[in-house]
Coordinates of C-alpha atoms in Angstrom, one line a residue:
M1442 CA -9.2 18.8 20.3
F1443 CA -6.2 17.8 22.2
L1444 CA -3.3 15.2 22.2
R1445 CA -3.7 12.1 24.3
C1446 CA -0.8 9.8 25.1
K1447 CA -1.0 6.1 25.8
V1448 CA 2.0 4.5 27.6
R1449 CA 3.0 0.9 27.0
R1450 CA 6.0 -1.0 28.4
K1451 CA 7.6 -3.5 26.1
D1452 CA 11.0 -5.3 26.6
G1453 CA 11.8 -3.1 29.5
K1454 CA 11.3 0.1 27.5
Q1455 CA 8.5 2.7 27.7
H1456 CA 6.8 3.5 24.5
R1457 CA 4.4 6.5 24.1
Y1458 CA 1.7 6.3 21.4
W1459 CA -0.1 9.6 20.6
S1460 CA -3.5 10.3 19.2
V1461 CA -5.6 13.4 18.5
V1462 CA -8.9 13.2 20.3
E1463 CA -11.8 15.6 21.0
N1464 CA -14.5 15.8 23.7
T1465 CA -18.0 15.2 22.4
R1466 CA -21.2 15.7 24.4
V1467 CA -23.7 12.9 24.1
A1468 CA -27.2 12.1 25.5
G1469 CA -27.6 12.7 29.3
G1470 CA -25.0 15.5 29.3
R1471 CA -22.1 13.1 29.3
V1472 CA -18.8 14.0 27.6
V1473 CA -17.0 11.2 25.8
Q1474 CA -13.6 11.3 23.9
R1475 CA -13.8 10.7 20.2
H1476 CA -10.7 9.4 18.5
V1477 CA -9.8 11.7 15.6
L1478 CA -6.3 10.7 14.3
Y1479 CA -3.7 8.1 15.4
L1480 CA -0.2 9.5 15.2
G1481 CA 1.9 6.6 16.6
E1482 CA 5.3 7.2 18.3
I1483 CA 6.3 10.8 17.6
N1484 CA 9.3 12.7 18.8
D1485 CA 9.2 15.9 21.0
T1486 CA 9.5 18.2 18.0
Q1487 CA 6.6 16.6 16.2
E1488 CA 4.5 16.6 19.5
L1489 CA 5.1 20.4 19.9
A1490 CA 4.2 21.0 16.3
W1491 CA 0.9 19.2 16.6
R1492 CA 0.1 21.0 19.9
R1493 CA 0.7 24.4 18.3
S1494 CA -1.4 23.4 15.2
I1495 CA -4.3 22.4 17.5
E1496 CA -4.1 25.7 19.4
V1497 CA -4.0 27.8 16.3
L1498 CA -6.9 25.8 14.9
E1499 CA -9.1 26.3 17.9
D1500 CA -8.0 29.9 18.7
G1501 CA -8.7 31.0 15.2
A1502 CA -11.9 29.2 14.7
A1503 CA -14.5 31.5 13.1
R1504 CA -17.9 31.8 14.8
P1505 CA -20.9 30.9 12.5
R1506 CA -22.6 33.8 10.9
T1507 CA -26.2 34.1 9.8
L1508 CA -26.6 35.6 6.3
S1509 CA -29.7 37.4 5.3
L1510 CA -31.2 36.3 2.0
F1511 CA -34.2 37.8 0.2
P1512 CA -37.1 35.4 0.5
E1513 CA -40.2 36.1 -1.6
D1514 CA -42.2 37.5 1.3
R1515 CA -39.7 40.3 1.9
I1516 CA -38.8 41.3 -1.7
Q1517 CA -41.5 44.0 -1.7
R1518 CA -39.5 46.1 0.8
L1519 CA -36.4 46.3 -1.4
L1520 CA -35.9 49.0 -4.1
A1521 CA -36.2 47.8 -7.6
D1522 CA -32.8 46.5 -8.8
A1523 CA -32.0 44.1 -11.6
S1524 CA -29.2 42.6 -9.6
I1525 CA -31.6 41.5 -6.8
V1526 CA -33.1 38.1 -7.2
G1527 CA -35.9 36.8 -5.0
V1528 CA -35.7 33.2 -4.0
R1529 CA -38.4 30.8 -2.7
L1530 CA -36.7 29.3 0.4
S1531 CA -39.6 27.0 1.0
E1532 CA -38.8 25.2 -2.2
L1533 CA -35.0 24.8 -1.6
R1534 CA -33.7 21.4 -2.8
L1535 CA -30.5 19.5 -2.2
R1536 CA -29.4 17.2 -5.1
R1537 CA -26.6 15.0 -6.2
P1538 CA -24.4 14.4 -3.1
R1539 CA -21.1 13.2 -4.3
Q1540 CA -17.6 12.4 -2.9
W1541 CA -15.3 15.4 -3.2
G1542 CA -12.5 15.6 -0.6
A1543 CA -10.5 12.4 -1.5
C1544 CA -11.0 13.1 -5.2
W1545 CA -9.5 16.6 -4.7
L1546 CA -6.6 15.3 -2.7
T1547 CA -5.9 12.7 -5.4
L1548 CA -5.8 15.5 -8.0
M1549 CA -3.4 17.5 -5.8
L1550 CA -1.0 14.5 -5.6
W1551 CA -1.3 13.9 -9.4
R1552 CA -0.3 17.5 -10.0
E1553 CA 2.4 17.5 -7.3
L1554 CA 4.1 14.6 -9.3
Q1555 CA 3.5 16.7 -12.5
L1556 CA 1.8 13.7 -14.0
D1557 CA -0.9 16.0 -15.5
Q1558 CA 1.9 17.7 -17.6
F1559 CA 3.6 14.4 -18.4
W1560 CA 0.5 12.6 -19.7
S1561 CA -1.1 15.6 -21.5
K1562 CA 1.9 15.8 -23.8
R1563 CA 2.0 12.1 -24.6
L1564 CA -1.7 11.1 -24.8
G1565 CA -3.1 14.2 -26.3
V1566 CA -6.7 14.8 -27.4
S1567 CA -8.7 12.6 -29.8
R1568 CA -10.5 13.9 -32.9
K1569 CA -13.8 13.9 -30.9
G1570 CA -12.2 16.0 -28.1
T1571 CA -11.5 13.3 -25.5
H1572 CA -8.7 14.3 -23.2
W1573 CA -7.0 10.9 -22.6
D1574 CA -4.9 12.2 -19.8
Q1575 CA -8.1 13.0 -17.8
V1576 CA -9.5 9.5 -18.6
L1577 CA -6.3 8.1 -17.1
L1578 CA -6.6 10.3 -14.0
V1579 CA -10.2 8.9 -13.5
L1580 CA -8.8 5.3 -13.7
V1581 CA -6.0 6.0 -11.3
A1582 CA -8.2 7.8 -8.8
Y1583 CA -10.7 5.0 -8.9
R1584 CA -7.9 2.4 -8.3
L1585 CA -6.7 4.5 -5.3
L1586 CA -10.0 5.3 -3.7
A1587 CA -12.5 2.5 -4.5
P1588 CA -10.9 -0.2 -6.7
G1589 CA -13.2 -2.4 -8.7
S1590 CA -14.2 -3.1 -12.3
E1591 CA -14.2 -0.6 -15.1
W1592 CA -17.9 -1.4 -15.6
R1593 CA -18.7 -0.3 -12.0
L1594 CA -16.6 2.8 -12.6
H1595 CA -18.7 3.7 -15.7
R1596 CA -22.0 2.6 -14.2
E1597 CA -22.0 4.3 -10.8
W1598 CA -18.8 5.4 -9.2
F1599 CA -17.9 8.3 -11.5
Q1600 CA -21.4 9.8 -10.9
R1601 CA -21.0 9.4 -7.2
S1602 CA -17.7 11.3 -7.3
A1603 CA -16.9 14.9 -7.9
L1604 CA -14.2 14.3 -10.5
A1605 CA -16.3 15.7 -13.3
D1606 CA -16.6 19.0 -11.3
L1607 CA -12.9 19.1 -10.5
L1608 CA -11.9 18.4 -14.1
G1609 CA -14.5 20.6 -15.7
E1610 CA -15.9 17.6 -17.6
D1611 CA -19.1 15.6 -17.7
T1612 CA -20.1 11.9 -17.5
G1613 CA -18.9 11.4 -21.0
L1614 CA -15.4 11.1 -19.6
A1615 CA -16.2 7.7 -18.0
Q1616 CA -17.8 6.1 -21.0
I1617 CA -16.9 2.4 -21.0
H1618 CA -15.3 2.3 -24.4
K1619 CA -13.0 5.3 -23.4
L1620 CA -11.9 3.5 -20.2
Y1621 CA -10.8 0.4 -22.2
R1622 CA -9.2 2.3 -25.1
C1623 CA -7.2 4.4 -22.6
H1624 CA -5.6 1.1 -21.4
D1625 CA -4.4 0.5 -25.0
R1626 CA -2.4 3.8 -25.0
L1627 CA -0.3 3.5 -21.9
L1628 CA 2.4 0.8 -22.0
V1629 CA 4.6 2.5 -24.6
H1630 CA 5.3 5.2 -22.1
K1631 CA 6.2 2.9 -19.2
Q1632 CA 9.9 3.6 -19.2
A1633 CA 9.4 7.4 -19.6
V1634 CA 7.1 7.3 -16.5
F1635 CA 9.9 5.6 -14.4
D1636 CA 12.4 8.3 -15.4
H1637 CA 9.9 11.1 -14.7
L1638 CA 9.0 9.9 -11.3
V1639 CA 12.6 9.3 -10.2
G1640 CA 13.3 13.0 -10.9
R1641 CA 10.2 14.2 -9.1
W1642 CA 10.9 12.2 -6.0
R1643 CA 14.4 13.4 -6.0
D1644 CA 13.2 17.0 -6.1
L1645 CA 10.4 16.6 -3.5
F1646 CA 12.0 14.3 -0.9
N1647 CA 15.8 14.5 -1.7
I1648 CA 15.8 10.7 -2.3
S1649 CA 19.0 8.9 -3.1
Y1650 CA 19.1 5.6 -5.1
D1651 CA 22.2 4.0 -3.7
V1652 CA 20.2 1.2 -1.9
L1653 CA 17.6 -0.7 -3.9
L1654 CA 15.2 -3.5 -2.8
Y1655 CA 14.2 -6.2 -5.2
D1656 CA 11.5 -8.8 -4.8
L1657 CA 8.7 -10.6 -6.6
T1658 CA 5.1 -11.5 -6.0
S1659 CA 2.3 -13.2 -7.9
T1660 CA -1.4 -12.5 -8.6
Y1661 CA -3.8 -15.0 -9.9
F1662 CA -6.9 -15.2 -12.2
E1663 CA -10.0 -17.3 -12.2
A1664 CA -9.8 -18.0 -15.9
D1665 CA -9.9 -21.1 -18.1
P1666 CA -6.9 -21.9 -20.2
P1667 CA -5.8 -22.5 -22.9
F1668 CA -4.7 -19.0 -23.8
P1669 CA -3.0 -17.7 -27.0
E1670 CA 0.6 -18.8 -27.5
G1671 CA 3.0 -16.6 -25.6
D1672 CA 0.4 -15.5 -23.1
K1673 CA 1.9 -14.6 -19.7
R1674 CA -0.9 -16.3 -17.7
R1675 CA 0.6 -19.6 -16.6
F1676 CA 0.5 -22.0 -13.8
G1677 CA 3.4 -21.7 -11.3
Y1678 CA 4.4 -21.3 -7.7
S1679 CA 1.6 -19.3 -6.1
R1680 CA 2.3 -16.9 -3.2
D1681 CA -1.4 -16.5 -2.8
H1682 CA -1.8 -20.3 -2.1
R1683 CA -3.9 -20.7 -5.3
P1684 CA -2.0 -23.3 -7.3
D1685 CA -5.3 -24.2 -9.1
C1686 CA -5.3 -20.8 -10.9
V1687 CA -3.1 -19.3 -13.6
Q1688 CA -1.1 -16.3 -12.6
I1689 CA 1.4 -13.6 -13.6
I1690 CA 4.6 -12.6 -11.7
I1691 CA 5.3 -9.0 -10.8
A1692 CA 8.9 -8.1 -10.1
L1693 CA 9.5 -4.7 -8.3
V1694 CA 12.4 -2.5 -7.5
V1695 CA 11.8 0.1 -4.7
T1696 CA 13.9 2.4 -2.5
P1697 CA 14.0 1.9 1.3
E1698 CA 11.3 4.6 1.5
G1699 CA 9.0 2.4 -0.6
L1700 CA 9.2 4.6 -3.7
P1701 CA 9.1 2.3 -6.8
L1702 CA 11.7 2.7 -9.5
A1703 CA 10.7 0.0 -11.9
Y1704 CA 8.5 -3.1 -12.3
E1705 CA 8.0 -5.9 -14.8
V1706 CA 5.2 -8.3 -15.5
L1707 CA 6.5 -11.8 -16.1
P1708 CA 5.0 -15.1 -17.1
G1709 CA 3.4 -17.0 -14.2
N1710 CA 5.8 -19.9 -14.3
T1711 CA 8.9 -17.7 -14.1
A1712 CA 11.5 -18.8 -11.5
D1713 CA 12.6 -16.1 -9.2
R1714 CA 16.3 -16.8 -9.7
T1715 CA 16.0 -16.1 -13.5
T1716 CA 14.8 -12.5 -13.2
L1717 CA 17.6 -10.6 -11.4
R1718 CA 20.1 -10.3 -14.3
G1719 CA 17.7 -8.4 -16.5
F1720 CA 16.9 -5.9 -13.7
L1721 CA 20.5 -5.3 -13.0
E1722 CA 21.1 -4.4 -16.6
R1723 CA 18.0 -2.2 -16.7
I1724 CA 18.9 -0.2 -13.6
E1725 CA 22.4 0.3 -14.9
R1726 CA 21.2 1.6 -18.2
Q1727 CA 18.7 3.9 -16.5
Y1728 CA 20.9 5.4 -13.7
G1729 CA 24.4 4.5 -14.8
K1730 CA 27.1 2.6 -12.9
A1731 CA 27.4 3.7 -9.3
R1732 CA 28.1 2.3 -5.9
R1733 CA 24.7 0.7 -5.4
V1734 CA 23.6 -1.9 -2.8
W1735 CA 20.9 -4.5 -3.8
L1736 CA 18.9 -6.0 -1.0
M1737 CA 17.2 -9.3 -1.8
D1738 CA 15.6 -12.3 -0.1
R1739 CA 17.0 -15.8 -0.4
G1740 CA 16.0 -17.6 -3.5
V1741 CA 16.3 -14.6 -5.8
P1742 CA 19.9 -14.5 -6.8
T1743 CA 21.9 -17.5 -8.2
E1744 CA 25.6 -18.2 -7.5
E1745 CA 26.3 -17.3 -11.2
V1746 CA 24.6 -13.9 -10.9
L1747 CA 26.3 -13.1 -7.5
G1748 CA 29.7 -14.0 -9.1
E1749 CA 28.9 -11.6 -12.0
M1750 CA 28.0 -8.9 -9.5
R1751 CA 31.3 -9.3 -7.6
A1752 CA 33.3 -9.3 -10.9
A1753 CA 31.6 -6.2 -12.4
D1754 CA 33.6 -3.0 -12.7
P1755 CA 32.8 -1.3 -10.4
P1756 CA 31.5 -4.2 -8.3
V1757 CA 27.7 -4.4 -7.8
H1758 CA 27.2 -4.7 -4.0
Y1759 CA 24.5 -7.0 -2.6
L1760 CA 23.1 -8.1 0.8
V1761 CA 21.0 -11.2 0.6
G1762 CA 19.5 -13.8 2.9
T1763 CA 20.7 -17.4 2.6
P1764 CA 18.8 -20.7 2.9
K1765 CA 19.0 -22.8 6.1
G1766 CA 21.2 -25.3 4.3
R1767 CA 24.1 -22.9 3.9
L1768 CA 23.9 -22.2 7.7
T1769 CA 24.3 -26.0 8.3
R1770 CA 27.4 -26.1 6.1
L1771 CA 29.0 -23.1 7.8
E1772 CA 27.9 -23.9 11.3
K1773 CA 31.2 -25.4 12.4
H1774 CA 33.1 -22.3 11.2
L1775 CA 30.7 -19.9 12.9
I1776 CA 30.8 -21.7 16.2
A1777 CA 34.4 -20.6 16.7
Q1778 CA 33.6 -16.9 16.1
P1779 CA 32.7 -14.6 19.0
W1780 CA 29.4 -12.8 19.3
Q1781 CA 29.5 -9.0 18.7
Q1782 CA 26.9 -6.5 19.8
A1783 CA 25.5 -4.8 16.7
R1784 CA 22.7 -2.9 18.4
P1785 CA 20.6 -3.4 21.6
G1786 CA 19.0 -6.8 21.3
V1787 CA 20.9 -7.9 18.2
Q1788 CA 24.1 -9.9 18.2
V1789 CA 26.2 -10.9 15.2
K1790 CA 29.0 -13.3 14.2
L1791 CA 31.1 -12.5 11.2
L1792 CA 32.8 -15.0 8.9
A1793 CA 34.8 -13.9 5.8
Q1794 CA 35.2 -16.4 3.0
E1795 CA 36.3 -16.0 -0.7
G1796 CA 35.6 -12.2 -1.0
E1797 CA 32.3 -12.4 0.8
L1798 CA 31.2 -11.7 4.4
Y1799 CA 28.7 -14.0 6.1
V1800 CA 26.8 -12.4 9.0
L1801 CA 25.0 -14.6 11.4
A1802 CA 22.5 -12.3 13.2
Q1803 CA 20.5 -13.1 16.3
S1804 CA 17.6 -10.8 17.3
R1805 CA 16.3 -11.1 20.8
D1806 CA 12.8 -9.9 19.8
R1807 CA 12.7 -12.3 16.8
V1808 CA 13.8 -15.2 19.1
A1809 CA 10.9 -14.5 21.4
K1810 CA 8.4 -14.2 18.5
E1811 CA 9.5 -17.4 16.7
R1812 CA 9.7 -19.4 19.9
A1813 CA 6.2 -18.3 20.9
M1814 CA 4.8 -19.3 17.5
R1815 CA 6.5 -22.6 17.6
R1816 CA 5.2 -23.3 21.1
R1817 CA 1.6 -22.5 20.2
Q1818 CA 1.8 -24.7 17.1
L1819 CA 3.4 -27.6 19.0
K1820 CA 0.8 -27.3 21.7
R1821 CA -2.0 -27.4 19.2
L1822 CA -0.5 -30.4 17.4
W1823 CA 0.1 -32.3 20.6
A1824 CA -3.5 -31.8 21.7
R1825 CA -4.8 -32.9 18.3
L1826 CA -2.7 -36.1 18.4
K1827 CA -3.9 -36.9 21.9
R1828 CA -7.5 -36.6 20.7
L1829 CA -6.9 -38.8 17.7
S1830 CA -5.4 -41.5 19.8
T1831 CA -8.7 -41.8 21.7
M1832 CA -10.9 -41.9 18.6
Q1833 CA -12.4 -45.1 17.1
L1834 CA -11.3 -44.7 13.4
T1835 CA -10.6 -46.8 10.4
R1836 CA -7.0 -46.8 9.2
E1837 CA -7.9 -44.7 6.2
E1838 CA -9.8 -42.2 8.4
L1839 CA -6.8 -42.0 10.7
L1840 CA -4.3 -41.3 7.9
M1841 CA -6.6 -38.5 6.5
K1842 CA -6.9 -36.9 9.9
L1843 CA -3.1 -37.1 10.4
G1844 CA -2.6 -35.4 7.0
A1845 CA -5.0 -32.6 8.0
A1846 CA -3.1 -32.1 11.3
R1847 CA 0.2 -31.9 9.4
D1848 CA -1.2 -29.2 7.1
Q1849 CA -2.3 -27.1 10.0
S1850 CA 1.0 -27.4 12.0
R1851 CA 3.8 -28.1 9.5
T1852 CA 6.6 -26.5 11.6
A1853 CA 5.6 -28.5 14.7
W1854 CA 5.1 -31.7 12.7
R1855 CA 8.9 -31.8 11.9
L1856 CA 9.6 -32.0 15.7
V1857 CA 7.4 -35.0 16.3
T1858 CA 8.1 -38.6 15.4
I1859 CA 4.9 -40.5 14.4
E1860 CA 4.7 -44.2 13.8
V1861 CA 1.4 -45.7 12.3
A1862 CA 0.8 -49.4 12.8
A1863 CA 1.0 -51.4 9.5
E1864 CA -2.2 -53.5 10.2
D1865 CA -4.6 -51.5 12.3
A1866 CA -5.7 -47.9 13.1
S1867 CA -3.3 -47.2 15.9
F1868 CA -0.3 -45.0 16.1
S1869 CA 2.3 -43.7 18.5
Y1870 CA 4.0 -40.3 18.8
R1871 CA 6.9 -38.8 20.6
L1872 CA 8.8 -35.5 20.7
D1873 CA 12.1 -35.6 18.8
R1874 CA 14.3 -33.8 21.3
N1875 CA 17.4 -33.6 19.0
K1876 CA 15.4 -31.7 16.3
L1877 CA 13.8 -29.5 19.0
R1878 CA 17.2 -28.6 20.4
Q1879 CA 18.4 -27.7 16.9
T1880 CA 15.3 -25.7 16.2
R1881 CA 15.7 -23.7 19.4
L1882 CA 19.3 -22.9 18.5
R1883 CA 18.2 -21.5 15.1
E1884 CA 15.2 -19.5 16.2
G1885 CA 15.6 -15.8 15.6
R1886 CA 18.8 -16.3 13.7
Y1887 CA 19.5 -15.2 10.1
L1888 CA 22.5 -15.8 7.9
L1889 CA 23.2 -12.9 5.6
R1890 CA 25.6 -12.8 2.7
T1891 CA 27.3 -9.7 1.3
N1892 CA 30.3 -8.5 -0.6
L1893 CA 30.3 -5.3 1.5
V1894 CA 33.2 -6.7 3.6
E1895 CA 34.1 -3.3 5.1
E1896 CA 30.6 -2.4 6.4
D1897 CA 29.6 -2.1 10.0
P1898 CA 27.6 -5.2 11.1
A1899 CA 24.9 -3.0 12.6
K1900 CA 24.5 -1.2 9.3
L1901 CA 24.2 -4.5 7.4
W1902 CA 21.5 -5.7 9.8
G1903 CA 19.7 -2.4 9.4
H1904 CA 19.9 -2.7 5.6
Y1905 CA 18.4 -6.2 5.7
L1906 CA 15.4 -5.0 7.8
L1907 CA 14.6 -2.5 5.0
L1908 CA 13.3 -5.4 3.0
M1909 CA 10.0 -4.8 4.8
A1910 CA 9.6 -1.8 2.5
V1911 CA 9.1 -3.9 -0.5
E1912 CA 6.8 -6.3 1.4
E1913 CA 4.7 -3.2 2.4
A1914 CA 4.6 -2.2 -1.2
F1915 CA 3.2 -5.6 -2.3
K1916 CA 0.7 -5.5 0.6
N1917 CA -0.6 -2.1 -0.5
L1918 CA -0.7 -3.1 -4.2
K1919 CA -2.6 -6.4 -3.5
G1920 CA -4.7 -5.0 -0.6
D1921 CA -5.7 -1.3 -0.8
L1922 CA -5.3 -1.0 -4.6
A1923 CA -6.7 -4.5 -5.5
I1924 CA -4.1 -5.1 -8.3
R1925 CA -5.5 -8.5 -9.1
P1926 CA -6.8 -8.0 -12.7
V1927 CA -9.8 -10.2 -12.5
F1928 CA -11.9 -8.0 -14.9
H1929 CA -9.7 -8.2 -18.0
Q1930 CA -9.3 -10.9 -20.7
L1931 CA -6.7 -9.5 -23.1
E1932 CA -3.0 -9.8 -22.1
A1933 CA -2.2 -6.2 -23.1
R1934 CA -5.0 -4.8 -21.0
I1935 CA -4.0 -7.0 -18.1
E1936 CA -0.5 -5.4 -18.2
A1937 CA -2.1 -1.9 -18.6
H1938 CA -4.3 -2.6 -15.5
V1939 CA -1.1 -3.4 -13.5
F1940 CA 0.4 -0.2 -14.8
I1941 CA -2.6 1.8 -13.6
A1942 CA -2.3 0.2 -10.2
F1943 CA 1.4 1.1 -10.2
L1944 CA 0.5 4.8 -10.9
A1945 CA -2.1 4.7 -8.0
Y1946 CA 0.6 3.3 -5.7
C1947 CA 2.9 6.2 -6.7
L1948 CA 0.2 8.6 -5.4
H1949 CA -0.2 6.4 -2.3
V1950 CA 3.5 6.4 -1.4
T1951 CA 3.9 10.1 -2.2
L1952 CA 1.2 10.9 0.4
A1953 CA 2.9 8.4 2.8
R1954 CA 6.2 10.3 2.5
R1955 CA 4.5 13.6 3.3
L1956 CA 2.7 12.1 6.3
H1957 CA 5.9 10.4 7.6
A1958 CA 7.4 13.7 8.5
L1959 CA 4.3 14.6 10.6
A1960 CA 3.7 11.3 12.4
P1961 CA 4.7 7.7 11.7
G1962 CA 1.2 6.5 12.7
L1963 CA -0.6 8.5 10.0
T1964 CA -1.4 6.2 7.1
P1965 CA -2.5 7.2 3.6
R1966 CA -5.6 5.1 3.9
S1967 CA -6.7 6.8 7.1
V1968 CA -6.1 10.3 5.6
L1969 CA -8.0 9.4 2.4
E1970 CA -10.9 8.3 4.5
K1971 CA -10.9 11.6 6.4
F1972 CA -10.9 13.5 3.2
A1973 CA -13.7 11.3 1.8
A1974 CA -16.0 12.8 4.4
M1975 CA -16.1 16.0 2.4
Q1976 CA -19.1 15.9 0.0
M1977 CA -20.2 18.1 -2.9
I1978 CA -23.8 18.9 -3.2
D1979 CA -26.0 21.0 -5.5
V1980 CA -28.3 23.5 -3.8
H1981 CA -31.3 24.4 -6.0
L1982 CA -33.2 27.7 -5.2
P1983 CA -36.2 28.6 -7.3
T1984 CA -36.5 32.3 -7.9
T1985 CA -39.7 34.4 -7.9
D1986 CA -39.3 35.1 -11.6
G1987 CA -39.4 31.5 -12.6
R1988 CA -35.7 30.8 -12.9
E1989 CA -33.5 28.5 -10.7
L1990 CA -30.4 29.4 -8.9
V1991 CA -27.9 26.5 -8.5
L1992 CA -25.2 26.7 -5.9
T1993 CA -22.6 23.8 -6.2
R1994 CA -20.9 23.6 -2.8
Y1995 CA -18.5 21.3 -1.1
T1996 CA -19.1 20.8 2.6
E1997 CA -16.9 22.6 5.2
P1998 CA -14.2 20.4 6.7
E1999 CA -14.6 19.0 10.2
P2000 CA -12.0 20.3 12.8
E2001 CA -9.8 17.3 12.4
L2002 CA -9.7 17.6 8.7
S2003 CA -8.9 21.3 9.0
L2004 CA -6.0 20.2 11.2
L2005 CA -4.7 17.8 8.5
L2006 CA -5.0 20.5 5.8
N2007 CA -3.0 22.8 8.0
K2008 CA -0.3 20.2 8.6
L2009 CA -0.1 19.2 4.9
K2010 CA 0.0 22.9 3.9
L2011 CA -2.9 22.4 1.6
E2012 CA -5.5 25.1 0.9
L2013 CA -9.0 24.3 -0.3
P2014 CA -10.0 26.0 -3.6
A2015 CA -12.8 28.6 -3.7
Q2016 CA -16.3 27.4 -3.9
P2017 CA -17.6 27.1 -7.5
P2018 CA -19.5 30.2 -8.8
P2019 CA -23.3 30.0 -8.7
K2020 CA -25.3 29.3 -11.9
I2021 CA -28.8 30.7 -12.8
T2022 CA -31.0 29.6 -15.6
A2023 CA -32.0 31.9 -18.3
A2024 CA -35.1 34.1 -17.7
P2025 CA -38.3 32.7 -19.1
P2026 CA -39.6 34.2 -22.3
A2027 CA -42.0 37.1 -21.9
P2028 CA -45.7 36.3 -22.7
N2029 CA -47.0 37.5 -26.1
S2030 CA -48.7 40.8 -25.8
L2031 CA -52.0 41.3 -27.7

C-alpha cells in the first residue's frame, strides 16, 4: 500500500487530495491500483503519520504459517494422550457466516461513551432475565448499520450479525416483543442522556459549548388520519416536499463539531418561530448562564425573542440570517458603507443600528455558484418557452404546460415577463432586465444580523458557515440512519424511535470526531463499511471419537483495515475459545 496524491486547481489555488491505494495483480500479469481509503485534503503532519503507519504495517507483516493438525490417518503414530484429539479434516464444515467487524466497532463506541454503564443502571434486568440495556444496544446498532423495521431486525438481521456472540447472548435478545417493550422504557431518561453525553464529549474531545447551532427539520408518515386528540402527527409545511402526508417536527441543538446537545419532537404543524424560546430556557437550565452564541437561519427567531435575548442578563448573543426583504429596506444605508476584506474571496459591509450589527457579506465562490445555477435555469426555461411558442395547443393545454415550466424553473420564471392572449392559445415572453440586474447584484450576498457588535467580521462570517454542521446532522439522521418512523403507529413509540436514531447518531458523530483528526476525507460510513467486511464463522471439525470440535472465528482483517485499526488505536479481541461436544456414552458391556 502507498499514498497517492491527486492535484486539482480551483480558483487559482492548488488542492491536493490524498488516497491510500495498493497494487493488485490481475489476469494477464497486469498490475492495477485498487483504491483503499479516501483521505481528502490532509496537512503535512497527517501525511507523514499515514506514511509511517503504512511502512510499519508492511514491514511488520507476519508471514503465513502452516500449522500441523492431527488428522485421522496420522493419529496412530502419536503416543496415547487424553489431551490429543483426532479430527476428520475431510468432514470439515463452515457454518453461520455473520457480520462481526462493524458490530464490534459499534460496541467499542458504545463503551467509549460509557452508555453501557449509563443504561445498565437505569434499565436493569427483568424478572425473566432480560437485560434491557443490551436490547437497546441491538436497536441502536441496527439503526447505525442497517436501518429498517423492528420486524426485519427480529426475523433476519440479528441472526446475520455477531451481536449475540459479542454480548454473550442468544437470539432471544431480539424477540419482537422485547424490541417494542424496550421502546416504552426509554423516554423518561432522555434529559439524563443529554447530560451524560455532554460530559463524555467534553472529556474525550475537549469540546466547549459557547457556540450552539439551532435548526429544525420534518419527517413524514404514510398514515391515515384522524389520530387521537393531542397526537403530534399533523399536516404542516413539509421540508421533504410531501404536503400530502402528516409529519412531525424535530428541533435540534448541536455544537459546531456536529455533537448534539438536545432535541425535541414537536407537532407537525409547529411554526419554526414559536420553538426558540423553549430551547433557550432549556439550555440555560442545563448549562447555566454563560456567554453563549446562538447561530440560526432566517425564519427561526422572532423580533420579540431577539429583543428578549438582547435584554437578558447577561445578554444572549445571536447571529442569524435575515430575509431578503430586510436587505431591501436597508439597501440605501448599506450602499454608503465601504467594502472590507474579511478573508480571501469574502467582502463585508457593516451597518450598526439600535444595538445590533448588520453584516452584508459577499462571497466570490458563492456568487459564481448562484450565477451558474441561475444561468442554467434561465437557459432551460427560455428553450422551453421557445418550443411552446411553436406548438399547436389549445389554450387550456398551453396554460398547463406553462404551469409545469414554472414549477421546474421558479427562480428563472421571476425574471421573465409572460403575457398570454385572452382569446387564443398564443403568448409572448421577454426578459425583465431590471429584475435580472437586481438579481445579479444580490447573488452570493447574505445579510447577517447579530448583537455581537465588537466581533471581527471575518469571525462572524466563519460562525455563520458553521450552520452547515446542523444541516449535516439532519442529512445523516434522515439518510444514513433512516430516522423516518414509518414502522410505528403509537405516538410514544414514534418518539422512542427518534430517540434511538438520536443515540445512533451520537455513535456516528463520535466516530466522525475520531476520524477528523486523521483525515477530513474519512467518513464514518466508509469506515463502517470497511469493518463490515470482517465476518465471523463457525468451523465444525468432527473428531475420531464421535464428538465435534467447534471453532468460532472472526476473519483476519485485510491490510487496509489493519491500517485503520492502527490509526484508531484499536486492538482486536482474542478469538473465542474452542468448544467440543461431550463424549458419546460408552456402549453397554455384556
